[in-house]
Short mmCIF file of C-alpha atoms and ligand atoms in Angstrom, two decimals:
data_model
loop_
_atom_site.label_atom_id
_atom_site.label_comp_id
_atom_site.label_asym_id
_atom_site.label_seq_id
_atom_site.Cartn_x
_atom_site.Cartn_y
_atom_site.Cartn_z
CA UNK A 47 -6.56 -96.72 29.58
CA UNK A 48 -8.36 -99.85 31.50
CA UNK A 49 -11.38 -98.62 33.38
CA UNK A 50 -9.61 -98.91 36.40
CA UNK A 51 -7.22 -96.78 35.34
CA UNK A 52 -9.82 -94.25 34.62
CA UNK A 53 -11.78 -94.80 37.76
CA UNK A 54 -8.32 -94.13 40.03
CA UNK A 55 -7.93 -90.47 37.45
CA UNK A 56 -11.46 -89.54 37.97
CA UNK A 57 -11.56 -90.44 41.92
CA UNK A 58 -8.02 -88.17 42.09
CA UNK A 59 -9.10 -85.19 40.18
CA UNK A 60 -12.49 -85.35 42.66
CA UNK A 61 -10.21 -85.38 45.68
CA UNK A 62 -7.58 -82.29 43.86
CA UNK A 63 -10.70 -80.00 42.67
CA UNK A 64 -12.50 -80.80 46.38
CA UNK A 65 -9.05 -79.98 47.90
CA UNK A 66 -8.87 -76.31 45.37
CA UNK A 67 -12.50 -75.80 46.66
CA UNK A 68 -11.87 -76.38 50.40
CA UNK A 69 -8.50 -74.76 50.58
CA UNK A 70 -8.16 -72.06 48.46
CA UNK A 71 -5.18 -73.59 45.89
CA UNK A 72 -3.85 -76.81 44.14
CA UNK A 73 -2.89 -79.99 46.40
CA UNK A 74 0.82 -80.65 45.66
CA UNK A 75 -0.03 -84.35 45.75
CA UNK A 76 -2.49 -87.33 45.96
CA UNK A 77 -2.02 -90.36 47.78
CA UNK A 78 -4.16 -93.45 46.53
CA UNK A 79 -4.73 -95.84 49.92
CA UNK A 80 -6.09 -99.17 48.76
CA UNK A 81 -8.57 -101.14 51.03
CA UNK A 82 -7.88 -105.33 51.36
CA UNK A 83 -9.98 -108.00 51.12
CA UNK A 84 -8.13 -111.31 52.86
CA UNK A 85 -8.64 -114.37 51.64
CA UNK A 86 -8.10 -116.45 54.61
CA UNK A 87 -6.26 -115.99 58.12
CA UNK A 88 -8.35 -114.18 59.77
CA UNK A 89 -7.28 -112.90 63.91
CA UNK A 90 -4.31 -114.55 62.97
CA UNK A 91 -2.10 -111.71 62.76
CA UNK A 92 -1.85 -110.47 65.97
CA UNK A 93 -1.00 -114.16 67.05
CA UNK A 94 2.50 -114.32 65.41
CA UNK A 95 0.87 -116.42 62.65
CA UNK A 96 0.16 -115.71 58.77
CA UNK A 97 -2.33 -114.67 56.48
CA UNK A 98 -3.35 -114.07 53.15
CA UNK A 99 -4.78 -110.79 52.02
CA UNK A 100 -4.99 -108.53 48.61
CA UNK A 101 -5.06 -104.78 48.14
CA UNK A 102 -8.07 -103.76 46.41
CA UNK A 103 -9.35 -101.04 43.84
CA UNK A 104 -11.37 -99.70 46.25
CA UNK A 105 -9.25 -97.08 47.98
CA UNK A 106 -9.28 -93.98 49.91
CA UNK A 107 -7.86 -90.40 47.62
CA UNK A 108 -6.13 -88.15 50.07
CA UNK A 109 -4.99 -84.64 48.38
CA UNK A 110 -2.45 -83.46 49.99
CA UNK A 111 -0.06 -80.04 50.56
CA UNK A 112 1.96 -78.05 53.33
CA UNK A 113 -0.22 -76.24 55.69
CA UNK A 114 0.12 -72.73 57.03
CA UNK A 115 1.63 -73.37 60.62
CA UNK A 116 1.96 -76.17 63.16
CA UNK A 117 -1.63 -77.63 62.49
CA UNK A 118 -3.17 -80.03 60.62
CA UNK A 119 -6.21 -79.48 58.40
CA UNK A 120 -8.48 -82.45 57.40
CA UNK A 121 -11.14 -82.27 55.04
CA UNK A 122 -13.40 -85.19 53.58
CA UNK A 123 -15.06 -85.07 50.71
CA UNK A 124 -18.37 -87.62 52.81
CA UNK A 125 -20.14 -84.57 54.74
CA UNK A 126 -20.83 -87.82 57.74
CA UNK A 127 -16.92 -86.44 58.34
CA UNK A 128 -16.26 -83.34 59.77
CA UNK A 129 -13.52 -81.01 58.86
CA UNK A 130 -11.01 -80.45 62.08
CA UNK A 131 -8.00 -79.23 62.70
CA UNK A 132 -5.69 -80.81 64.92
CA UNK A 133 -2.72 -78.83 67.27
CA UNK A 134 0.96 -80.30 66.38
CA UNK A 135 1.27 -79.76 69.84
CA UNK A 136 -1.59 -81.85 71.08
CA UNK A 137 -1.50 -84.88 68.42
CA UNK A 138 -2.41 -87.38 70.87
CA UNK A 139 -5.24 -85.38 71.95
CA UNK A 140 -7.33 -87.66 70.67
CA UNK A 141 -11.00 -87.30 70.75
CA UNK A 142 -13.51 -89.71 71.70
CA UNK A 143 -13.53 -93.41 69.94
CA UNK A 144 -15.06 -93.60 66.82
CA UNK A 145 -14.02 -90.24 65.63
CA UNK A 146 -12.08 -90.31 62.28
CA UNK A 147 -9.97 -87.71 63.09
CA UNK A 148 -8.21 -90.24 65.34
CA UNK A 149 -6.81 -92.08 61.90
CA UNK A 150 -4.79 -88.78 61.64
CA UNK A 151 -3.44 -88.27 65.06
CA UNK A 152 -2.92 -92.10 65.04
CA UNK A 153 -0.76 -92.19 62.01
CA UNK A 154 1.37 -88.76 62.69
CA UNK A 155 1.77 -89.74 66.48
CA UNK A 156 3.54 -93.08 65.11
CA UNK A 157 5.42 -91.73 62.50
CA UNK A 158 7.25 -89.04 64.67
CA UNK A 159 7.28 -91.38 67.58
CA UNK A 160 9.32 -93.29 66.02
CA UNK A 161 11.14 -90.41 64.31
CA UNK A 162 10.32 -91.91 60.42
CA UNK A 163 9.04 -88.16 60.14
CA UNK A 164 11.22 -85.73 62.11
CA UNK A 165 8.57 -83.79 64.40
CA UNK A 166 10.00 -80.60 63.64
CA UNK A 167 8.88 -80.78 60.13
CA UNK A 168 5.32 -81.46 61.13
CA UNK A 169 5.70 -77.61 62.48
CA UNK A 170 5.41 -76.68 58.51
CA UNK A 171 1.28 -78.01 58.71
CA UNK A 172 -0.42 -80.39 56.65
CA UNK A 173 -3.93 -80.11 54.82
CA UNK A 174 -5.84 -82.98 53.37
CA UNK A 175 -8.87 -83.72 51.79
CA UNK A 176 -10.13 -87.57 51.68
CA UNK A 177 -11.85 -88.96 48.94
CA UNK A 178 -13.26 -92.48 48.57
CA UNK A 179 -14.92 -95.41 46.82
CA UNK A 180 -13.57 -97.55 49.90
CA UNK A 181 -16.75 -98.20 52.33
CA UNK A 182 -16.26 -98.64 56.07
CA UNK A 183 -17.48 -100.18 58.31
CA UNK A 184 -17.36 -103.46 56.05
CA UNK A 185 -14.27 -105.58 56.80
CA UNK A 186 -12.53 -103.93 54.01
CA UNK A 187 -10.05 -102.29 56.16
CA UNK A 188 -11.13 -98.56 55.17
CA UNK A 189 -9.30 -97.08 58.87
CA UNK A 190 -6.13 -98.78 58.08
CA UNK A 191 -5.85 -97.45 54.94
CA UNK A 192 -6.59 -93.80 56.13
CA UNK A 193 -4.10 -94.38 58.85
CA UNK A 194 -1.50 -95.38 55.43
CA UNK A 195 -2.96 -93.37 53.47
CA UNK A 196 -2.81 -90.18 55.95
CA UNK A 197 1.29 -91.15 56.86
CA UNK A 198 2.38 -91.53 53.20
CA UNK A 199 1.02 -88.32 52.42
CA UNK A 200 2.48 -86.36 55.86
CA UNK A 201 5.95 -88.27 54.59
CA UNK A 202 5.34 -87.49 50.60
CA UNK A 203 4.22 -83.44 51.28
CA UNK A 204 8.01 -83.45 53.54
CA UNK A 205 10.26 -85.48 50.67
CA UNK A 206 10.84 -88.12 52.62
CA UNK A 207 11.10 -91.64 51.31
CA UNK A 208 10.60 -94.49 53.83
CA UNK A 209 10.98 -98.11 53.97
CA UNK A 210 7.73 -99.86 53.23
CA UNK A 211 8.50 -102.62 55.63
CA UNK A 212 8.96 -100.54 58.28
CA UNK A 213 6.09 -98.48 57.61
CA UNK A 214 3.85 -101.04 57.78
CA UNK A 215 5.24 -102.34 61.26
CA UNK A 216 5.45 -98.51 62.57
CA UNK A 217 1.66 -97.97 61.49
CA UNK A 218 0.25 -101.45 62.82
CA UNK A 219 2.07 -100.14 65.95
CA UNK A 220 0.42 -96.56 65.30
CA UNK A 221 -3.12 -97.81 64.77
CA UNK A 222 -3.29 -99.23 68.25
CA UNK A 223 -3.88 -95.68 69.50
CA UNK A 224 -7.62 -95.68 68.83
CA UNK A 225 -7.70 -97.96 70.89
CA UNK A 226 -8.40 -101.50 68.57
CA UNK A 227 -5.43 -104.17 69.84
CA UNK A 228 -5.48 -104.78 65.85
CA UNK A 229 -2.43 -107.09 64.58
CA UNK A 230 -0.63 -105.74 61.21
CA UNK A 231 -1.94 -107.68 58.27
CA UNK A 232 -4.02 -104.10 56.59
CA UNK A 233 -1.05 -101.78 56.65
CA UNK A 234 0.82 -104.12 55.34
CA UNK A 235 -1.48 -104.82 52.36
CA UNK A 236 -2.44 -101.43 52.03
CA UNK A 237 1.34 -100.68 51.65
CA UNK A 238 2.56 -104.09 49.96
CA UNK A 239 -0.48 -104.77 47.74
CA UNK A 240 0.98 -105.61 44.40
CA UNK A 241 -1.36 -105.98 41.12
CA UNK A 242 -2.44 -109.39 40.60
CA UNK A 243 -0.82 -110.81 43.50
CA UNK A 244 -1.79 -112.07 46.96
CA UNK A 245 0.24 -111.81 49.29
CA UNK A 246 1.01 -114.38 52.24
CA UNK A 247 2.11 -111.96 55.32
CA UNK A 248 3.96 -113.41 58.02
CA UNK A 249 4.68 -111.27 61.26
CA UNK A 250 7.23 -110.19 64.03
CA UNK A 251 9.15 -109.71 62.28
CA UNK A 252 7.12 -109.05 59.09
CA UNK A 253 7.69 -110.63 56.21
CA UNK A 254 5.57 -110.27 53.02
CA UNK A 255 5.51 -113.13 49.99
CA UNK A 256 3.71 -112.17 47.30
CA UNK A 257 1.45 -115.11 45.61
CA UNK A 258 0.44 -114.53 42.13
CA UNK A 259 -3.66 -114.43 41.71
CA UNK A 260 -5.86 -113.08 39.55
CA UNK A 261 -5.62 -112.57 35.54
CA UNK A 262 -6.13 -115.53 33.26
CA UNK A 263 -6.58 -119.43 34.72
CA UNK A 264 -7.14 -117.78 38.37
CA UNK A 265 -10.70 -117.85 39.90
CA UNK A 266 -12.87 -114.76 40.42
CA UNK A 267 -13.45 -113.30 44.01
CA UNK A 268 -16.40 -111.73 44.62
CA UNK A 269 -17.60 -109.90 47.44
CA UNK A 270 -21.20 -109.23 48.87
CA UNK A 271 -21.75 -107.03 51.92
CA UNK A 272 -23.82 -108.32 54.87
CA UNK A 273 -25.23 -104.75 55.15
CA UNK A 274 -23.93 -104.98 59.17
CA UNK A 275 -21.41 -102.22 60.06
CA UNK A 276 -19.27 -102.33 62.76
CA UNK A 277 -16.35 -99.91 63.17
CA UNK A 278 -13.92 -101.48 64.65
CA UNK A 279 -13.10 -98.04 66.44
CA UNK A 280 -16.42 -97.70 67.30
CA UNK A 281 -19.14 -99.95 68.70
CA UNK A 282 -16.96 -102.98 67.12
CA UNK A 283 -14.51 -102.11 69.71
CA UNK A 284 -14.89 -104.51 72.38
CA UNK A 285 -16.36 -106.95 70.66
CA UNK A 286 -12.86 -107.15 68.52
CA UNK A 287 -10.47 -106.62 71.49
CA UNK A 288 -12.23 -109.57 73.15
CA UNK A 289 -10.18 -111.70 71.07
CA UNK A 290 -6.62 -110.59 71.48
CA UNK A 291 -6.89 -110.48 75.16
CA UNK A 292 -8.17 -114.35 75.09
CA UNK A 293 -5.54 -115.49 72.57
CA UNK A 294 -3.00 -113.70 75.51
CA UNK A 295 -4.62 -115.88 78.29
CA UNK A 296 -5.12 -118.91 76.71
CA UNK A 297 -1.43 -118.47 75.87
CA UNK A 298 -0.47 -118.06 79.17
CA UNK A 299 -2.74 -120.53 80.46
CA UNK A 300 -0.55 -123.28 78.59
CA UNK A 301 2.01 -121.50 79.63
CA UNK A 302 1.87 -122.36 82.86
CA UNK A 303 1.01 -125.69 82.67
CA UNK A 304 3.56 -126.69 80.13
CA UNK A 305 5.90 -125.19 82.79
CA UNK A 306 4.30 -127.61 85.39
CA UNK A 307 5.14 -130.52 83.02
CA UNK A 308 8.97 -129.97 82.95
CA UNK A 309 8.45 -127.60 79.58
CA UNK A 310 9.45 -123.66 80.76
CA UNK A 311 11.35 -123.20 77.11
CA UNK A 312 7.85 -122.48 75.97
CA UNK A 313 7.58 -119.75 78.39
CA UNK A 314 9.32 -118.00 75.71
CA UNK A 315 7.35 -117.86 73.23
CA UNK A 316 5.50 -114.44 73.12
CA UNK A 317 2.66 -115.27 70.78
CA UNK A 318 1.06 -118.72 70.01
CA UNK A 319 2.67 -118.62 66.18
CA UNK A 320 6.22 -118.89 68.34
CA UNK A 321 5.50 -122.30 68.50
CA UNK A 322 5.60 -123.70 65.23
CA UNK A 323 8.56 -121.46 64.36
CA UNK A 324 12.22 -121.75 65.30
CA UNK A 325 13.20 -122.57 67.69
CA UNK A 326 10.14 -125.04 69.09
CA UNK A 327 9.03 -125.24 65.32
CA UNK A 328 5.89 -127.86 66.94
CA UNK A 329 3.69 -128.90 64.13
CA UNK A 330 0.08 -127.90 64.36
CA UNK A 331 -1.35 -130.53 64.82
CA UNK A 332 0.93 -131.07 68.15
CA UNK A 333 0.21 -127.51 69.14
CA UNK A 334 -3.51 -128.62 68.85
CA UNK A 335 -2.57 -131.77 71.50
CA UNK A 336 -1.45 -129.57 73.30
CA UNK A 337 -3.82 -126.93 74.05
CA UNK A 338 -6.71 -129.74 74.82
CA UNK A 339 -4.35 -131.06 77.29
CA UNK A 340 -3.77 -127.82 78.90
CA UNK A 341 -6.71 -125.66 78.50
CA UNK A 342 -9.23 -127.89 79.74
CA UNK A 343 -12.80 -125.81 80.40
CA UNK A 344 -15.10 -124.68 77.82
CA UNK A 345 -15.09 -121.20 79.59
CA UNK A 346 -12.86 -119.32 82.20
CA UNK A 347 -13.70 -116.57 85.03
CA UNK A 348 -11.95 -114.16 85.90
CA UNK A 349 -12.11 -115.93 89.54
CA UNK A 350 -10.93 -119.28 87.72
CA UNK A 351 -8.10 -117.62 85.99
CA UNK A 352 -6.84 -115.82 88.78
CA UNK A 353 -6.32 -119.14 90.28
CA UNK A 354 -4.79 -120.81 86.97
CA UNK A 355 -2.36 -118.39 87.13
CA UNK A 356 -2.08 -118.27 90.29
CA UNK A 357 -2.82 -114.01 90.22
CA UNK A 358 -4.44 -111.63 92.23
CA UNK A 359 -7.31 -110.14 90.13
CA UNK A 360 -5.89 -106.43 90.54
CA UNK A 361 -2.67 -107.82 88.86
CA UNK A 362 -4.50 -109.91 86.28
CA UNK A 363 -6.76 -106.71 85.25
CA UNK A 364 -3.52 -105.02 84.64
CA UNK A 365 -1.62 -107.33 82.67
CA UNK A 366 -4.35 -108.80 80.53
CA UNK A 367 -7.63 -106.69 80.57
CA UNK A 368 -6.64 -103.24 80.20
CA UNK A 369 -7.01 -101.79 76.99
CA UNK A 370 -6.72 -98.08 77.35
CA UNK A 371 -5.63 -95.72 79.96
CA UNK A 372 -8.47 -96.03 82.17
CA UNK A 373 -10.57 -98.77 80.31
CA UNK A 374 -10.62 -102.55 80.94
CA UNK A 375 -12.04 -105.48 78.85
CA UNK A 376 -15.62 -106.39 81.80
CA UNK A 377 -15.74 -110.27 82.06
CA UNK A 378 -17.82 -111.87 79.41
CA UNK A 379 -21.60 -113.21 80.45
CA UNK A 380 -20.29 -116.37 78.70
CA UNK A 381 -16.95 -116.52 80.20
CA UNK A 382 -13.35 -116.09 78.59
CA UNK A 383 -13.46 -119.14 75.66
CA UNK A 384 -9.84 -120.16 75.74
CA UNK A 385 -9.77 -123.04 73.94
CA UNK A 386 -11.94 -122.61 71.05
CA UNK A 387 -10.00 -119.38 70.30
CA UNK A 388 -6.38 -120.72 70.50
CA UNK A 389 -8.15 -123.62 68.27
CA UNK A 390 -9.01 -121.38 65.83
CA UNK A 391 -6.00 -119.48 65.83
CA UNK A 392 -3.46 -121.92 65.07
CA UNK A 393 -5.88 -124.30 62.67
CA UNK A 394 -6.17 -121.04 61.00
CA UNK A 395 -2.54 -120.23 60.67
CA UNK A 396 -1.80 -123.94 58.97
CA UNK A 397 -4.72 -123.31 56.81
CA UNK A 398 -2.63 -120.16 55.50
CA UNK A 399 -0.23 -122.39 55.03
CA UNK A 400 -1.91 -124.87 52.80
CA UNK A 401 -3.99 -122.11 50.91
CA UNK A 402 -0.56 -120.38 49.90
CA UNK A 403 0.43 -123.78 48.65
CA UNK A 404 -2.79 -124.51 46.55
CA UNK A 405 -2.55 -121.03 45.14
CA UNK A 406 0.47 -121.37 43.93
CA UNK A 407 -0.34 -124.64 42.68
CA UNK A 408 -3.57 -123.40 41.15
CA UNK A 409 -5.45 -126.11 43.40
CA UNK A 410 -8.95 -124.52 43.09
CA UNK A 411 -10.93 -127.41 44.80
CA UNK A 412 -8.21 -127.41 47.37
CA UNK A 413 -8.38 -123.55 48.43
CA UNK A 414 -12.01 -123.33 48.58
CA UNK A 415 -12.13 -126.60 51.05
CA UNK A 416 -9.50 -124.65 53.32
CA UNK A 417 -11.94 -121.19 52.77
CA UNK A 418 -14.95 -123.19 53.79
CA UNK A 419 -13.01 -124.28 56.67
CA UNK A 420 -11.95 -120.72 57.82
CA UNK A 421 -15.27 -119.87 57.75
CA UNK A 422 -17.16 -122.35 59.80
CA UNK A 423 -14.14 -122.10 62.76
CA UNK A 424 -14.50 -118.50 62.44
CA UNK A 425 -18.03 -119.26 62.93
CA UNK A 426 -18.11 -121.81 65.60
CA UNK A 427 -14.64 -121.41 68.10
CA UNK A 428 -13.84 -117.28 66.95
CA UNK A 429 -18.00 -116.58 67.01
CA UNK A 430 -17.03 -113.96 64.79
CA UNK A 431 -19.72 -113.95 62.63
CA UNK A 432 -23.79 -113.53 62.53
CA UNK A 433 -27.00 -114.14 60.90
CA UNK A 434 -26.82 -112.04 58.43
CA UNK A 435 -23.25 -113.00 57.42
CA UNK A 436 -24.56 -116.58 57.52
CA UNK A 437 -27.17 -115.97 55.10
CA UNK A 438 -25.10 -114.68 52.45
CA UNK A 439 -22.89 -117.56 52.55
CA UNK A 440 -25.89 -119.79 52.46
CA UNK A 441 -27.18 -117.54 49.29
CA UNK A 442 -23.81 -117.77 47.96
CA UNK A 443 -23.54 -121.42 48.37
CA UNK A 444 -27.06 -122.01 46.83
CA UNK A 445 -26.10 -119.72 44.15
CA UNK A 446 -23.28 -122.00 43.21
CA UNK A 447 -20.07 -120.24 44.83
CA UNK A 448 -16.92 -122.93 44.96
CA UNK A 449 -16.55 -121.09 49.08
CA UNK A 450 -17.62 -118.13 50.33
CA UNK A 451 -16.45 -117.11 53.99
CA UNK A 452 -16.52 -113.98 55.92
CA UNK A 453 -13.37 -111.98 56.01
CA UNK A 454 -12.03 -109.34 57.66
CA UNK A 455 -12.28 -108.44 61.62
CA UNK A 456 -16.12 -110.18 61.36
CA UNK A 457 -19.38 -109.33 63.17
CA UNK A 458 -20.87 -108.00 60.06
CA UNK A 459 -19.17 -106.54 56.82
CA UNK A 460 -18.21 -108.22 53.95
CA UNK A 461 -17.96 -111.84 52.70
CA UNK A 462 -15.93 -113.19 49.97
CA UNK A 463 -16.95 -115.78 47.27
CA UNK A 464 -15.15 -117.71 45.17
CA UNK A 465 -16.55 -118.94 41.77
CA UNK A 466 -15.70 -120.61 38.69
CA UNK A 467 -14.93 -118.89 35.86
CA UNK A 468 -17.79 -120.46 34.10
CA UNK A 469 -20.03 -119.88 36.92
CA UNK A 470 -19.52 -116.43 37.57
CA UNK A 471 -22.63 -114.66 35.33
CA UNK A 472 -24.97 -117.04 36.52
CA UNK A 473 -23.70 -116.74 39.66
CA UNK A 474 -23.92 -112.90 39.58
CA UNK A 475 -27.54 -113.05 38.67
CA UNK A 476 -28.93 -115.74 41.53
CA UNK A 477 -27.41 -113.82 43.76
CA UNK A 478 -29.11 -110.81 43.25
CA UNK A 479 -32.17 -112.72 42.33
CA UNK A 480 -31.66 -113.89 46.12
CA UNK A 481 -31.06 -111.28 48.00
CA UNK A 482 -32.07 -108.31 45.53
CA UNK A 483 -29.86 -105.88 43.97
CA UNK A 484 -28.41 -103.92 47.26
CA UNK A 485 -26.44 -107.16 47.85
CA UNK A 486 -25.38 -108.19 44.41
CA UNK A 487 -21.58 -109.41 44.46
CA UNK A 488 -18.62 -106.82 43.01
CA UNK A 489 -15.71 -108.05 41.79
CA UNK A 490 -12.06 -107.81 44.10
CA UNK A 491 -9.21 -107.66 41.98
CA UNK A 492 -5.56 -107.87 43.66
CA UNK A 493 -4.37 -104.34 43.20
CA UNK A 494 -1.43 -102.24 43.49
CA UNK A 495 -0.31 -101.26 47.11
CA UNK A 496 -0.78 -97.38 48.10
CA UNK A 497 0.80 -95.31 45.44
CA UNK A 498 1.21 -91.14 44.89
CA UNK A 499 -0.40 -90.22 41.92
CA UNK A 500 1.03 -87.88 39.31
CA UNK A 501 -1.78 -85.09 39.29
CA UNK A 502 -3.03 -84.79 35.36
CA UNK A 503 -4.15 -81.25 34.82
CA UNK A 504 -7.00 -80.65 32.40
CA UNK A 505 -6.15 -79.86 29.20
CA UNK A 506 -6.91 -76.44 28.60
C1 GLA B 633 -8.96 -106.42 61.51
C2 GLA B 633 -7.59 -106.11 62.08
C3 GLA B 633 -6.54 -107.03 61.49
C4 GLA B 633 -6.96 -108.48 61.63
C5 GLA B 633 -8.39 -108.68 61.12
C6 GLA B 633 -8.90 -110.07 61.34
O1 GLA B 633 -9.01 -106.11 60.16
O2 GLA B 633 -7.23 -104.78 61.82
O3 GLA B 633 -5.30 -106.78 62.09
O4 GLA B 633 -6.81 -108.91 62.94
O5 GLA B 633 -9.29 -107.78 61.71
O6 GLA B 633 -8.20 -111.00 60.59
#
């Protein structure tokens, strides 16, 4: 056995005896929900256009078994979580943002929404108990992969066998009720992730390539946490919805001028990665033309872009700023940043494009220019990322890394390096000679996607 392989067996019998201790009897399953780390394409997703993640080691345990009646019993094994016990009846009761029994209700909600788990057989009750060596709170994706991890476990416990695919779209759909306008790139890892592979994610529809990386002749990924949390659920919330609701307006902004210039087809296109596919299938570079030519000022007000689009603010609240039932994204002291963001968003997407090439290609120099890239227009048009962030990649630079970038939804969390093979102890070491040993890089190796785990009983 690898020592991954005895990591994942010691993490599961943790989450089973926790489960025994909490419940009273054996779980009847475990579900292993893998965190991601993505390796470029970042707030791409929810724009129609690709990216490029990995499942990871790191992952969440979730024992599993029927409940005793119509209510569901959660459990986690970090006493910052509090046991609850949500009402069948009452699954989008969901309590205040932030709270992590909203993963649950999130992922069951979904799931018999869309009927991939009759309702009726929720009725029966569900108890888990959540293990972990998956931090959150670190651009790792740790709430998508309780939302998976929670779903394959309510479908697992019932004997039902769903589509991965759709899974992943139903949960990415699911996850939006706690209230993050997330795009679908970590259920789809979380669910996808295959060992040794990247895998180059395209969306609506989704469609998943995987891209082989890691093992022998492929570069080392490290990654080094900025120490920053932000919960995307949380106090990350706004700061991460920003983003969607900008890529929305800049899109219609162009909208309505290409309309003005004798183009309406484009009024079609429903997210900015539309318009490289079929049928406008623009290059970037002309999609790039054209957003200078149409979204002209560095910033927008609400007051300006009522009168771009030729709205009544009432109407443009509702369309484009509301984000929950009662909750609205306030104007920005620095305005709406149009530009910079569709910028990023589709110079991103091509530089999926050309990483996927020079991965398969084993183009090392290649990737880590296009990572370097990704970073500094995260950086400078996204402003997705801060000082702390910034001095790791300067460590990691310093330190001899081929790229290092953040990755993940940004503000804080995690940043990736990438290192030569022959660099990598040395690299190791200056790093933590750097920064000291709290932020000494860990390796990310591309994992398996979420997985049930055949429970090994102690021999007796
Ligand atoms: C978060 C979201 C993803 C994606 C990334 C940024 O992880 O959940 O959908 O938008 O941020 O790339």
């Amino acid at each position: 056995m690898t020592s991954g392989q005895e990591r994942v067996q010691a993490m599961a019998a943790d989450a089973a005896a926790r489960f025994e201790a909490v419940y009273g009897g054996p779980p009847a399953l475990i579900v292993r929900a893998p965190g991601r780390v993505n390796l470029i394409g970042e707030h791409t997703d929810y724009n129609g256009l690709p990216v490029l993640p990995f499942a990871i080691e790191q992952s969440h345990y979730l024992a599993a078994g029927e409940g005793s009646g119509p209510r569901i019993e959660i459990a986690n094994a970090d006493p910052q979580y509090a046991a609850a016990t949500i009402d069948v009846e009452a699954l989008d009761a969901f309590a205040p943002p932030g709270s992590w029994e909203n993963y649950t209700r999130a992922a069951l909600l979904g799931l018999c929404e869309t009927s991939v788990l009759p309702s009726h057989l929720l009725e029966r009750g569900l108890r888990v108990l959540v293990g972990s060596d998956l931090p959150s709170g670190v651009g790792l994706s740790s709430s998508s992969a309780l939302v998976v991890g929670f779903a394959v476990a309510a479908l697992a416990v019932n004997q039902i066998d769903a589509d991965r695919q759709r899974l992943a779209e139903v949960l990415a759909e699911a996850e939006q009720h706690v209230g993050t306008r997330g795009g679908g790139m970590d259920q789809a890892a979380c669910l996808l992730g295959r060992q040794g592979h990247a895998l180059k994610i395209d969306f609506f529809p989704l469609e998943v390539d995987p891209v082989r990386f890691g093992g022998p002749g492929c570069l080392p990924v490290l990654i080094s946490d900025s120490g920053v949390r932000v919960e995307k659920s949380g106090a990350g919330r706004m700061l991460y919805n920003r983003r969607p609701i900008e890529c929305r307006l800049a899109l219609a902004l162009f909208q309505r001028w290409a309309r003005r210039f004798g183009h309406a087809e484009f009024g079609a296109a429903r997210h900015w990665g539309d318009l490289v596919k079929p049928p406008f299938e623009l290059p970037h570079a002309g999609v790039l033309a054209l957003i200078e030519e149409s979204i002209k000022q560095p910033w927008y007000s609400i007051h300006d872009l009522c009168d771009h689009l030729a709205m009544r603010e009432q109407d443009l609240r509702e369309r484009y700023l509301r984000i929950g039932a009662d909750e609205y994204l306030l104007e920005p002291a620095d305005g709406f940043r149009l530009q910079q963001r569709a910028q990023h968003v589709i110079s991103e997407g091509w530089r999926v494009e050309e990483a996927a090439l020079a991965l398969r290609s084993g183009d090392w120099p290649r990737l880590a220019e296009l990572l370097e890239a990704s970073h500094a227009s995260c950086r400078d048009l996204y402003e997705i990322s801060c000082p702390e962030v910034e001095r790791l990649v300067g460590a990691a630079l310093e330190a001899g890394a081929l790229a290092s970038r953040l990755t993940g939804a940004g503000f804080g969390g995690c940043v990736l390096h990438l290192v030569s093979v022959a660099r990598f102890e040395r690299f190791r070491d200056t790093m933590e000679r750097l920064l000291g040993p709290m932020a000494a890089p860990v390796l990310a190796r591309p994992a398996a996607g979420a997985e049930i785990l055949a429970l090994t009983r102690p021999a007796a």
